[in-house]
Short mmCIF file of C-alpha atoms and ligand atoms in Angstrom, two decimals:
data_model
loop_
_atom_site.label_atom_id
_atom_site.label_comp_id
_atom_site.label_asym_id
_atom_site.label_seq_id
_atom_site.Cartn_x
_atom_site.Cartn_y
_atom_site.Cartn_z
CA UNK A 1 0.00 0.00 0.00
CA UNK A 2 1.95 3.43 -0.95
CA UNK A 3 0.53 7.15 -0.76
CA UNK A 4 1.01 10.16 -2.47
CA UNK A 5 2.37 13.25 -0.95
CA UNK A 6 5.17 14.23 -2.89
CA UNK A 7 6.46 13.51 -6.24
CA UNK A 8 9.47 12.48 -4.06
CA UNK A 9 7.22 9.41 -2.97
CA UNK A 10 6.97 8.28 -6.80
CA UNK A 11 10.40 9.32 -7.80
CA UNK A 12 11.12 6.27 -9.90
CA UNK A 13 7.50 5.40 -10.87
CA UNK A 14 6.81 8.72 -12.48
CA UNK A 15 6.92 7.42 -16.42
CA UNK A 16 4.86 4.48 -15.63
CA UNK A 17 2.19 6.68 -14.24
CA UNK A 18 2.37 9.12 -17.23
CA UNK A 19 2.30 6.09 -19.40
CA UNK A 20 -0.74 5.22 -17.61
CA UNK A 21 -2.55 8.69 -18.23
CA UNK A 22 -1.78 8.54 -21.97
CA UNK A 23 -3.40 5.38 -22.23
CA UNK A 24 -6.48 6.08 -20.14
CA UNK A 25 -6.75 9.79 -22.61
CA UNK A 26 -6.49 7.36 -25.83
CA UNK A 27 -8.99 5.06 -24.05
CA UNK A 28 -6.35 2.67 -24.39
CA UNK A 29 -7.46 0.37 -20.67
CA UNK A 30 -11.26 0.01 -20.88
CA UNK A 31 -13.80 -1.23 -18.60
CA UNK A 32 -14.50 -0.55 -14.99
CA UNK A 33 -10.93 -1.66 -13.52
CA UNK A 34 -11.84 0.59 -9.97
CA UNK A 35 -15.95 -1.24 -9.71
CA UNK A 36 -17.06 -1.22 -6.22
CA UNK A 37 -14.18 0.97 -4.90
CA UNK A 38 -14.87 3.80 -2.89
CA UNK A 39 -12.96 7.02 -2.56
CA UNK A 40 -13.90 9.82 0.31
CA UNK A 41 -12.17 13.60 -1.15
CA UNK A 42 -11.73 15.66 2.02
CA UNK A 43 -11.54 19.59 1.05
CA UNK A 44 -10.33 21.78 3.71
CA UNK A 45 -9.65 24.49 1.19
CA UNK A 46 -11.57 25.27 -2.45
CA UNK A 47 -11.69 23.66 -5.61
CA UNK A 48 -12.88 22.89 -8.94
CA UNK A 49 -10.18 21.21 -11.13
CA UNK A 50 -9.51 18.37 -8.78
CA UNK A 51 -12.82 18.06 -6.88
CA UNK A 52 -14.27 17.74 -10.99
CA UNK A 53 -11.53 15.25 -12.02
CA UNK A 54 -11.35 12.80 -9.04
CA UNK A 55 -15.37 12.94 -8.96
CA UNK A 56 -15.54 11.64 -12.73
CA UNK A 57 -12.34 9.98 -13.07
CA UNK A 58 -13.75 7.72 -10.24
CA UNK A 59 -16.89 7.63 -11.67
CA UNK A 60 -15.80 6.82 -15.55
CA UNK A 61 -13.81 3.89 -13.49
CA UNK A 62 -16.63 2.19 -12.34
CA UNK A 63 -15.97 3.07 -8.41
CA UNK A 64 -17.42 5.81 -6.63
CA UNK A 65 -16.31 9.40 -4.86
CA UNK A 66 -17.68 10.98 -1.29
CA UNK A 67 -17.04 14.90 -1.05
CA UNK A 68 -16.24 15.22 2.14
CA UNK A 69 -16.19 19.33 3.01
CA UNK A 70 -14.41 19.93 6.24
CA UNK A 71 -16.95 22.07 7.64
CA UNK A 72 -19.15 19.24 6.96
CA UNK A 73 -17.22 16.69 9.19
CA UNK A 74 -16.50 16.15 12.42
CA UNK A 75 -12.92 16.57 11.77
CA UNK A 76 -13.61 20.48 10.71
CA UNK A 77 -14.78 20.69 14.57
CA UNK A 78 -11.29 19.10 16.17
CA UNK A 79 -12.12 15.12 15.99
CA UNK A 80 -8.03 13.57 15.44
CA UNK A 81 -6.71 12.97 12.48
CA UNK A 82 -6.08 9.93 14.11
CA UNK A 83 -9.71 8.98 14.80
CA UNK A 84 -10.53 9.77 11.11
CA UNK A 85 -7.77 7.68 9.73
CA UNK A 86 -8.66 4.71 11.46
CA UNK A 87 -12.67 5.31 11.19
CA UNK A 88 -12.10 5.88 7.03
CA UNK A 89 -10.02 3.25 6.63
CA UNK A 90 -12.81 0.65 7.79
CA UNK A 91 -15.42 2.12 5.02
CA UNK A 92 -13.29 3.31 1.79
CA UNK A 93 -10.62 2.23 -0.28
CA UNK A 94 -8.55 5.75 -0.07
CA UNK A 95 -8.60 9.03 0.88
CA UNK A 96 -7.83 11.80 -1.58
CA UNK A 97 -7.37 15.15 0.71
CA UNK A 98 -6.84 18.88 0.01
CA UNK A 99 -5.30 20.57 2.94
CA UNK A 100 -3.96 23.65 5.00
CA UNK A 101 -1.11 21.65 6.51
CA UNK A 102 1.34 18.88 5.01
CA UNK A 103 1.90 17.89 8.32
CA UNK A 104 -1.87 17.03 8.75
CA UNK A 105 -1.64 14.77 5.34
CA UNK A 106 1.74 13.14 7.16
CA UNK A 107 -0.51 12.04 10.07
CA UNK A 108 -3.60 10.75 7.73
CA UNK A 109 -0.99 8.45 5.85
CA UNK A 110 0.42 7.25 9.40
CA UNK A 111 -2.53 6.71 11.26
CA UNK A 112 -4.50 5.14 7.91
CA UNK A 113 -4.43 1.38 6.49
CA UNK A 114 -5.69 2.77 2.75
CA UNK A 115 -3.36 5.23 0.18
CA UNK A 116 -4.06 8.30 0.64
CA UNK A 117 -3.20 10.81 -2.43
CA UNK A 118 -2.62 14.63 -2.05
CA UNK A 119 -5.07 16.94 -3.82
CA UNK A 120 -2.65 20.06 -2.45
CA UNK A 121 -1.20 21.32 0.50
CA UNK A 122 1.01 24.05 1.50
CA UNK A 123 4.05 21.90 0.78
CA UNK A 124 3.03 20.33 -2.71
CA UNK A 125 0.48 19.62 -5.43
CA UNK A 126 1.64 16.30 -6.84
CA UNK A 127 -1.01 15.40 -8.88
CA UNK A 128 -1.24 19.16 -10.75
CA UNK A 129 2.40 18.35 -11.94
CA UNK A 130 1.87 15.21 -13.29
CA UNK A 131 -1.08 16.52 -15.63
CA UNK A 132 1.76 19.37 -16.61
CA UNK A 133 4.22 17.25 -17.61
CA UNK A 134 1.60 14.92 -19.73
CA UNK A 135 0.81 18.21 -21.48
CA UNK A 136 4.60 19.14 -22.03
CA UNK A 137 5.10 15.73 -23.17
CA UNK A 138 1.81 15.84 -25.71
CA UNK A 139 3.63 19.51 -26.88
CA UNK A 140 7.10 18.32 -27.80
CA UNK A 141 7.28 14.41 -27.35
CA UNK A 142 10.14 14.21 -24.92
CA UNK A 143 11.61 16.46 -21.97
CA UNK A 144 14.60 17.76 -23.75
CA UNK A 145 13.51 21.59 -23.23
CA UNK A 146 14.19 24.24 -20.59
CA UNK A 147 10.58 23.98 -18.15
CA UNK A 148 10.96 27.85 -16.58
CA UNK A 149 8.66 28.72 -13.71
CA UNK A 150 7.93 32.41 -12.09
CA UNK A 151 6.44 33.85 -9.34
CA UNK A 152 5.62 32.33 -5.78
CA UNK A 153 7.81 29.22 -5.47
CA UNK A 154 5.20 27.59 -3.44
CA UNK A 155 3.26 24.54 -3.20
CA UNK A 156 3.51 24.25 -7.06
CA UNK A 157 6.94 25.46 -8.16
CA UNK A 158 7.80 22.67 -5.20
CA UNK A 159 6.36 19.74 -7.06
CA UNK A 160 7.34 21.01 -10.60
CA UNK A 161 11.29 21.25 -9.13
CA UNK A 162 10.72 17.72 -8.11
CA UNK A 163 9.07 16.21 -11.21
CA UNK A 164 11.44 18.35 -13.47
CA UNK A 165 14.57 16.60 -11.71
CA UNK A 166 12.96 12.95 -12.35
CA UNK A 167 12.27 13.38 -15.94
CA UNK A 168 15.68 14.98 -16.56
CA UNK A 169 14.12 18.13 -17.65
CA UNK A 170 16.09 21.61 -16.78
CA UNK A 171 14.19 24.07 -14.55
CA UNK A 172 15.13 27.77 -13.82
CA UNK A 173 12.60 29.46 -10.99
CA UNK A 174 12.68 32.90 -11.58
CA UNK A 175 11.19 34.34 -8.24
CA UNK A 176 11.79 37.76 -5.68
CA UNK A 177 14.19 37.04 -2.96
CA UNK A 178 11.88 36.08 0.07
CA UNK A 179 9.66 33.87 -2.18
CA UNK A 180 11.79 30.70 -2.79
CA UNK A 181 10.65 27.46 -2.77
CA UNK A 182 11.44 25.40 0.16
CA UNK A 183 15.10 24.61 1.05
CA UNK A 184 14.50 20.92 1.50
CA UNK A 185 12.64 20.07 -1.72
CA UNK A 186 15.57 22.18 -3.19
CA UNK A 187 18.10 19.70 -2.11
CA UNK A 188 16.40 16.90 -3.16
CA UNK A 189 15.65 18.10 -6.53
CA UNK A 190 19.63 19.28 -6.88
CA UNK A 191 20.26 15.21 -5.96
CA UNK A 192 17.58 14.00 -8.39
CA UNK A 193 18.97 16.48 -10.66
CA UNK A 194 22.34 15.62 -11.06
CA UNK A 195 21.85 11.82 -11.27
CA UNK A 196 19.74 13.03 -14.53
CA UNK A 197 22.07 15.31 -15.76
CA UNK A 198 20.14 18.11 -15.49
CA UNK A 199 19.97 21.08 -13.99
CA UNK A 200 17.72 23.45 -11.79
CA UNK A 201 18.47 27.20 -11.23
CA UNK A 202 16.73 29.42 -8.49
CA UNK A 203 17.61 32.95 -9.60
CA UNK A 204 15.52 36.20 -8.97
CA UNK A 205 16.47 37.53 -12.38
CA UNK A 206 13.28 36.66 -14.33
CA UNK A 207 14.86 37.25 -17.25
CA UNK A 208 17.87 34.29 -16.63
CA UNK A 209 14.61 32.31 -15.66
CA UNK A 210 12.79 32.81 -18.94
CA UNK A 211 15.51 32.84 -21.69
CA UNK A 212 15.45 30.75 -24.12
CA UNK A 213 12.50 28.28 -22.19
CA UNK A 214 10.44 25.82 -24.13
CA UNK A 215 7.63 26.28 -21.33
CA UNK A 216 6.74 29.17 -19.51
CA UNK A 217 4.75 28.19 -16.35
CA UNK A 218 3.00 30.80 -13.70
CA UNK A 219 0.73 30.56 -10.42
CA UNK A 220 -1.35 33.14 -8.79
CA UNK A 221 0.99 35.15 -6.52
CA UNK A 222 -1.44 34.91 -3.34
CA UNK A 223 -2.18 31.09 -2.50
CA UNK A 224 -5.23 29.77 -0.62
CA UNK A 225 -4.16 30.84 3.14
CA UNK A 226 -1.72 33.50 1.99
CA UNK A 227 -4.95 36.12 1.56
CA UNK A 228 -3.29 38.19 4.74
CA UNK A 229 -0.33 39.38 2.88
CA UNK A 230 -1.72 40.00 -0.39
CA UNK A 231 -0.87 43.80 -0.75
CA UNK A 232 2.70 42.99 -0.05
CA UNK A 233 3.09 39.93 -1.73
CA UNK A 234 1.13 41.86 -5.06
CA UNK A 235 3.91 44.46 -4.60
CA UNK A 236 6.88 42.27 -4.46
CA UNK A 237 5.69 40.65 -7.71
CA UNK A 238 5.00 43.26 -9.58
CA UNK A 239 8.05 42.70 -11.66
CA UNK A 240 7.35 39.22 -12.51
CA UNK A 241 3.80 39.20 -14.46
CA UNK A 242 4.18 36.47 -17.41
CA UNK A 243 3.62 39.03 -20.45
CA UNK A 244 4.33 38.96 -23.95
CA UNK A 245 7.98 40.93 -23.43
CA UNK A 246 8.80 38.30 -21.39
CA UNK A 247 7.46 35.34 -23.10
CA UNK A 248 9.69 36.94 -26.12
CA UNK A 249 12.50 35.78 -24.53
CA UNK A 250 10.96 32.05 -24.35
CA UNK A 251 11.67 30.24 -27.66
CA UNK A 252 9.69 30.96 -30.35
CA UNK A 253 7.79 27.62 -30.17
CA UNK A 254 7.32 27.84 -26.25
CA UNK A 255 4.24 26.77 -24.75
CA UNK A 256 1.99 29.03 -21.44
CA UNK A 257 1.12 27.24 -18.30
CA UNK A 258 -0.87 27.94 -15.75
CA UNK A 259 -2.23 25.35 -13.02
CA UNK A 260 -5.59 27.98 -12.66
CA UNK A 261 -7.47 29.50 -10.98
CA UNK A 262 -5.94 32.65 -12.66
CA UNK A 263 -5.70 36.26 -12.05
CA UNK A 264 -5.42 38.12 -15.54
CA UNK A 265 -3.19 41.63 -14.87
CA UNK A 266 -1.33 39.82 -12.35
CA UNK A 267 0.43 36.53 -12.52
CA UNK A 268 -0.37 36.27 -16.31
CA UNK A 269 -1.52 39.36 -18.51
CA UNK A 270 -4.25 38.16 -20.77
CA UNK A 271 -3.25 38.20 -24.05
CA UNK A 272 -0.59 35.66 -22.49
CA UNK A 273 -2.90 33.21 -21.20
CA UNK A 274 -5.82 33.82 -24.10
CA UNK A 275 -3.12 33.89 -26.90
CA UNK A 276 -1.35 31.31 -29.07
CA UNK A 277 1.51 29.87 -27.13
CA UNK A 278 -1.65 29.35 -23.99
CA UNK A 279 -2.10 25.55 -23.35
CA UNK A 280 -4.21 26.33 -20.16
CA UNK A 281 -7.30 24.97 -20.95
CA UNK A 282 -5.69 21.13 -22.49
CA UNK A 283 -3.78 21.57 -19.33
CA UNK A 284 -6.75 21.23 -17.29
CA UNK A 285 -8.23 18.95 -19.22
CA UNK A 286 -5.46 16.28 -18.57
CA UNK A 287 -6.40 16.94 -14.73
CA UNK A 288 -9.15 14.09 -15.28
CA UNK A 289 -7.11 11.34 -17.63
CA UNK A 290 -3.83 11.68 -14.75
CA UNK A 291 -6.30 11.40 -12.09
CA UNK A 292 -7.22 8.51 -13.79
CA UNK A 293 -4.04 7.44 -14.01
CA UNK A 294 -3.35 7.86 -10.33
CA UNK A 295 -6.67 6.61 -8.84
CA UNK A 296 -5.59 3.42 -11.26
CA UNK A 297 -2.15 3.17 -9.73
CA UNK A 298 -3.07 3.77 -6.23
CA UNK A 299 -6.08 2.52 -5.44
CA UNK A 300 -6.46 -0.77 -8.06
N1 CP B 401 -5.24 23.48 -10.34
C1 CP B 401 -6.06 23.12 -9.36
O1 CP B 401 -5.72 22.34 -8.46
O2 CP B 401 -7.31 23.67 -9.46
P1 CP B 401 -8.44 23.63 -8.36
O3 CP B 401 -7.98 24.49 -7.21
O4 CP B 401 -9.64 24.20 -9.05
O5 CP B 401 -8.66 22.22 -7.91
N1 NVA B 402 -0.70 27.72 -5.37
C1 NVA B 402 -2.13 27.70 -5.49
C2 NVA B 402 -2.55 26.53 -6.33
C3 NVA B 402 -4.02 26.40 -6.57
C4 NVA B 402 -4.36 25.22 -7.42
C5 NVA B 402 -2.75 27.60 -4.11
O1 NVA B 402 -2.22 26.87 -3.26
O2 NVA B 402 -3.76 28.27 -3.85
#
């Protein structure tokens, strides 16, 4: 039985389970493989992309999905982790879980006899990066390019420095001083990194970042939970809005990311995310096969 919290937990498994997600988007495994399984999807923060994919994903699988809303359970009112864990475990197959804390997630997969999958927390968003680097893949059929990321290295920017390091791909964060991602996850993807013979770059010259990219990827600058410091935070970005002069430095056949939700005018400006090099919206739409994929992997 294995979990997902990190794409450190799948470091060596990563292809298979991309593998998997192109076949489940060419319809490739058929049938019900997940019938009779149940999944509960506890959301302690908002959603759409993942509540919508692991909802149908399960569904188009045969098994079934519980939205579990945290002000809806008892755990939303202080009833342990623990308690929940061990209660779940006895009526579902797996838990997926959005969160406020990683820590909380770290407890779940402790205290819990079923896989538990991360739909987000502070720390990382595993499953986001695996849909991004199906869609990089479906862009340029391999992982050869430079994958450049700017803005808030947060929960994102953390998983796409791991996945970017297993694949071999090269990743420059371009990010303020202040607003790097986290040490550890740093470290590990330098390790991962150089066993790949790639590289990854944390500079807060946006420009070094960008040049010469094959995809340009952005987040919103104020995460779920960061709402407090939002007029700072907006100021200490200002200088690193995804635009057309910057995505002129990009390659000319570079591809725009975004996980969404978006803000247009300030992570992205909109004629970057509504104009030809955008791959937003196929982005999001690989949310469902790779949840597939995962709910496959994990839970069959
Ligand atoms: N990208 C993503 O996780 O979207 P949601 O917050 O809508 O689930
Ligand atoms: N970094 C964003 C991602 C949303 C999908 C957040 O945590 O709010």
């Amino acid at each position: 039985m294995k979990s997902l919290l990190s794409i450190f937990d799948i470091k060596d498994e990563v292809l298979e389970i991309l593998g998997l997600a192109k076949d489940f988007k060419e319809k490739k495994i058929q049938g019900k493989p997940l019938e009779d399984k149940n999944l509960a999807m506890i959301f302690q923060k908002s959603s759409t992309r993942t509540r919508v994919s692991f909802e149908v994903g399960m569904n188009q699988l045969g098994g079934n999905a519980l939205f579990l809303s945290n002000d809806d359970i008892q755990m939303g009112r202080g009833e342990p982790i623990s308690d929940t864990a061990k209660v779940l475990s006895r009526y579902v197959d797996g838990i997926m879980i959005r969160a406020i804390e990683h820590a909380d997630v770290v407890e779940l997969v402790e205290e819990a006899d079923i896989p538990i999958i991360s739909g987000l927390t502070n720390l990382e968003h595993p499953c986001q990066v695996l849909t991004d680097m199906l869609t990089v893949h479906e862009n340029f059929g391999n992982f050869n390019g430079k994958f450049s990321y700017v803005g808030d290295g947060n929960n994102v920017c953390n998983s796409l420095l791991l996945i970017c390091a297993c694949l071999g791909m090269d990743i420059a964060v371009g990010c303020p001083k202040g607003y790097e991602p986290n040490k550890e996850i740093i470290k590990k993807a330098n390790k991962i990194a150089e066993k790949n013979n790639s590289y990854v770059i944390i500079t807060d010259d946006v420009k070094v970042a960008v040049k010469h990219a094959s995809v340009v990827y952005t987040d919103v600058w104020v995460s779920m939970g960061d709402e407090k410091d939002q007029n700072k935070r907006k100021k200490d970005f200002k200088k690193y809005q995804v635009n057309e002069e910057l995505m002129n430095l990009a390659d000319k056949d570079a591809i725009f990311m975004h996980c969404l939700p978006a803000i247009r005018g300030e992570e992205v400006s909109g004629e970057v995310i509504d104009g030809p090099h955008s791959v937003v919206i196929d982005q999001a739409e690989n949310r469902l096969h790779t949840q597939k994929a995962v709910l496959y992997y994990f839970l069959k």
